[in-house]
CSV table of C-alpha atoms in Angstrom, one decimal:
chain,number,residue,atom,x,y,z
A,1,MET,CA,-4.4,9.2,21.6
A,2,SER,CA,-3.6,6.2,18.7
A,3,VAL,CA,0.0,5.5,17.9
A,4,LEU,CA,-0.2,3.5,14.8
A,5,ARG,CA,-2.7,4.3,12.0
A,6,PRO,CA,-3.0,2.7,8.3
A,7,ILE,CA,-1.2,4.6,6.0
A,8,THR,CA,-2.4,6.4,3.3
A,9,ASP,CA,-2.2,6.0,-0.6
A,10,SER,CA,0.1,9.7,-0.6
A,11,GLU,CA,2.0,8.5,2.6
A,12,TYR,CA,2.8,5.9,1.1
A,13,ALA,CA,4.0,6.9,-2.3
A,14,THR,CA,6.5,9.3,-0.1
A,15,TRP,CA,7.3,6.9,2.4
A,16,LEU,CA,8.7,4.7,-0.5
A,17,GLU,CA,11.0,7.3,-1.9
A,18,GLU,CA,12.4,7.8,1.2
A,19,VAL,CA,13.3,4.3,2.3
A,20,ILE,CA,14.0,2.9,-0.7
A,21,PRO,CA,17.0,5.0,-1.2
A,22,GLY,CA,18.3,4.5,2.9
A,23,TYR,CA,17.4,0.7,1.9
A,24,ALA,CA,19.9,0.8,-0.7
A,25,GLU,CA,22.5,2.8,1.3
A,26,ASP,CA,22.0,0.0,4.2
A,27,LYS,CA,23.2,-3.3,1.9
A,28,VAL,CA,25.8,-1.4,0.2
A,29,SER,CA,27.4,-0.6,4.0
A,30,SER,CA,26.3,-3.8,5.1
A,31,GLY,CA,29.1,-5.1,2.2
A,32,GLN,CA,25.8,-7.0,0.5
A,33,TRP,CA,25.1,-5.0,-2.5
A,34,PRO,CA,27.4,-3.1,-4.8
A,35,ALA,CA,27.3,1.0,-4.5
A,36,GLU,CA,26.4,1.2,-8.5
A,37,SER,CA,23.4,-1.5,-8.7
A,38,ALA,CA,22.0,-1.1,-4.9
A,39,LEU,CA,19.2,1.6,-5.6
A,40,GLU,CA,17.7,-1.0,-8.9
A,41,LEU,CA,18.0,-3.6,-6.2
A,42,SER,CA,16.2,-1.9,-3.8
A,43,ARG,CA,13.5,-0.9,-5.9
A,44,LYS,CA,13.6,-4.3,-7.3
A,45,GLU,CA,12.5,-5.8,-4.0
A,46,TYR,CA,10.4,-3.5,-2.4
A,47,ALA,CA,8.5,-4.4,-5.7
A,48,GLU,CA,8.7,-8.2,-5.2
A,49,LEU,CA,7.5,-7.7,-1.2
A,50,LEU,CA,4.5,-5.3,-2.1
A,51,PRO,CA,3.6,-6.1,-5.4
A,52,LYS,CA,-0.1,-4.5,-4.3
A,53,GLY,CA,1.5,-1.8,-2.9
A,54,LYS,CA,-0.1,-1.0,0.3
A,55,ASP,CA,-2.7,-3.6,0.0
A,56,THR,CA,-0.6,-6.8,-0.4
A,57,GLU,CA,-1.7,-9.3,1.5
A,58,ASN,CA,-0.3,-10.3,5.2
A,59,ASN,CA,1.4,-6.4,5.3
A,60,TYR,CA,0.6,-3.6,7.5
A,61,ILE,CA,1.8,-0.5,6.8
A,62,PHE,CA,1.1,1.7,9.5
A,63,THR,CA,2.1,6.2,9.9
A,64,VAL,CA,3.4,6.6,13.1
A,65,LEU,CA,1.9,9.4,15.1
A,66,SER,CA,3.5,11.8,18.0
A,67,PRO,CA,1.7,12.0,21.0
A,68,ASP,CA,0.2,15.2,19.2
A,69,GLY,CA,-1.5,13.3,16.3
A,70,GLU,CA,1.8,14.3,13.7
A,71,ALA,CA,2.9,11.9,11.4
A,72,VAL,CA,6.9,11.2,12.6
A,73,GLY,CA,7.5,7.9,10.7
A,74,THR,CA,6.4,4.5,9.6
A,75,LEU,CA,6.4,1.2,10.6
A,76,TRP,CA,5.8,-1.8,8.2
A,77,PHE,CA,5.2,-5.4,9.1
A,78,VAL,CA,3.8,-8.6,7.4
A,79,ALA,CA,2.4,-11.7,9.0
A,80,LYS,CA,4.2,-14.9,8.3
A,81,GLU,CA,4.8,-18.3,9.5
A,82,ARG,CA,7.7,-19.1,11.1
A,83,ALA,CA,8.8,-22.4,13.1
A,84,ASN,CA,5.3,-23.6,13.0
A,85,ARG,CA,4.0,-20.3,14.3
A,86,ARG,CA,2.4,-16.9,12.8
A,87,ILE,CA,4.3,-13.8,13.8
A,88,ALA,CA,4.8,-10.8,12.8
A,89,TYR,CA,8.0,-9.6,10.8
A,90,VAL,CA,9.2,-6.2,10.9
A,91,TYR,CA,10.1,-4.7,7.6
A,92,ASP,CA,10.8,-1.4,8.5
A,93,ILE,CA,10.7,1.2,11.1
A,94,PHE,CA,11.5,4.7,10.2
A,95,VAL,CA,11.1,8.2,11.9
A,96,ALA,CA,11.4,11.1,9.7
A,97,PRO,CA,15.5,12.7,11.1
A,98,GLN,CA,13.8,15.5,12.6
A,99,HIS,CA,11.8,13.5,15.0
A,100,ARG,CA,14.3,10.9,15.9
A,101,ARG,CA,15.6,10.8,19.7
A,102,GLN,CA,12.0,11.2,21.2
A,103,GLY,CA,10.8,8.0,21.6
A,104,HIS,CA,8.4,7.9,18.8
A,105,ALA,CA,10.2,4.2,17.5
A,106,PHE,CA,10.0,2.9,21.0
A,107,ARG,CA,6.1,3.8,21.3
A,108,ALA,CA,5.5,2.6,18.2
A,109,PHE,CA,7.0,-1.1,19.1
A,110,LEU,CA,4.8,-1.1,22.2
A,111,ALA,CA,2.0,-0.4,19.7
A,112,LEU,CA,2.6,-3.0,17.8
A,113,GLU,CA,2.9,-5.9,20.1
A,114,GLU,CA,-0.9,-4.5,20.6
A,115,GLU,CA,-1.7,-4.8,17.4
A,116,VAL,CA,0.8,-8.2,17.1
A,117,ALA,CA,-1.8,-9.2,20.1
A,118,ARG,CA,-4.8,-7.9,18.4
A,119,LEU,CA,-3.9,-10.4,15.2
A,120,GLY,CA,-3.5,-13.4,17.1
A,121,LEU,CA,0.0,-13.7,16.1
A,122,SER,CA,2.6,-15.3,18.5
A,123,GLY,CA,5.5,-12.8,18.7
A,124,VAL,CA,8.0,-10.6,16.9
A,125,ALA,CA,10.8,-11.1,14.7
A,126,LEU,CA,12.9,-8.4,12.9
A,127,HIS,CA,16.0,-7.8,11.4
A,128,VAL,CA,18.8,-5.2,12.2
A,129,PHE,CA,22.0,-4.2,10.4
A,130,GLY,CA,25.3,-4.2,12.1
A,131,HIS,CA,25.8,-0.8,11.9
A,132,ASN,CA,23.2,0.4,13.2
A,133,HIS,CA,24.0,0.4,17.0
A,134,GLU,CA,21.2,3.0,18.0
A,135,ALA,CA,18.3,0.3,16.6
A,136,GLN,CA,20.0,-2.4,18.3
A,137,ALA,CA,20.0,-0.7,21.7
A,138,LEU,CA,16.4,0.3,21.1
A,139,TYR,CA,15.1,-3.1,20.5
A,140,ARG,CA,17.2,-4.4,23.8
A,141,LYS,CA,15.8,-1.7,25.5
A,142,LEU,CA,12.5,-3.2,24.5
A,143,GLY,CA,13.3,-6.9,25.3
A,144,TYR,CA,14.4,-8.1,21.8
A,145,VAL,CA,17.4,-10.8,21.8
A,146,PRO,CA,19.7,-11.8,19.2
A,147,THR,CA,18.1,-15.1,17.4
A,148,ASN,CA,21.4,-15.4,14.7
A,149,ILE,CA,24.2,-12.9,13.7
A,150,ASN,CA,25.8,-13.0,10.0
A,151,MET,CA,29.1,-11.6,9.8
A,152,PHE,CA,31.3,-10.6,6.8
A,153,LYS,CA,34.7,-9.5,6.2
A,154,PRO,CA,35.4,-7.8,2.8
A,155,VAL,CA,38.6,-9.3,1.5
A,156,ALA,CA,40.6,-7.6,-1.0
A,157,SER,CA,40.8,-9.3,-4.9
A,158,THR,CA,44.0,-10.0,-6.2
A,159,GLY,CA,42.8,-10.6,-9.6
A,160,ALA,CA,41.8,-13.6,-11.3
């Protein structure tokens, strides 16, 4: 049975309802966005990245399926140029909370490698938030290595 299949219109609408607030929360947690404007900024970023929705050129959004064929999450990547090579850049992997820690993301990433090879892309890159230790462990297990690390330290304001 297939692990990835192209996302449907209704799944895409549901996915956006879930990932936009989640992305906003991650940006706030990582200190990149203020809480009061995070949801608006997240909506704007998704609209810019996917101007034609799921049919935006070079974007591939899949529904992740369980071994039984149940939809359990989504995987989104874009084919892009990086260091003079065409690669897949993973923008999002989402597994519904009730299906987490069951190997679905691991299987999805293995299937992603097959899709990347089929498309003639040379590799897979991704970003992971520093506070997402579970995802970092998954990526290490899959053979991903850090290529750069951004760090941040908040400093309390003392006034103007």
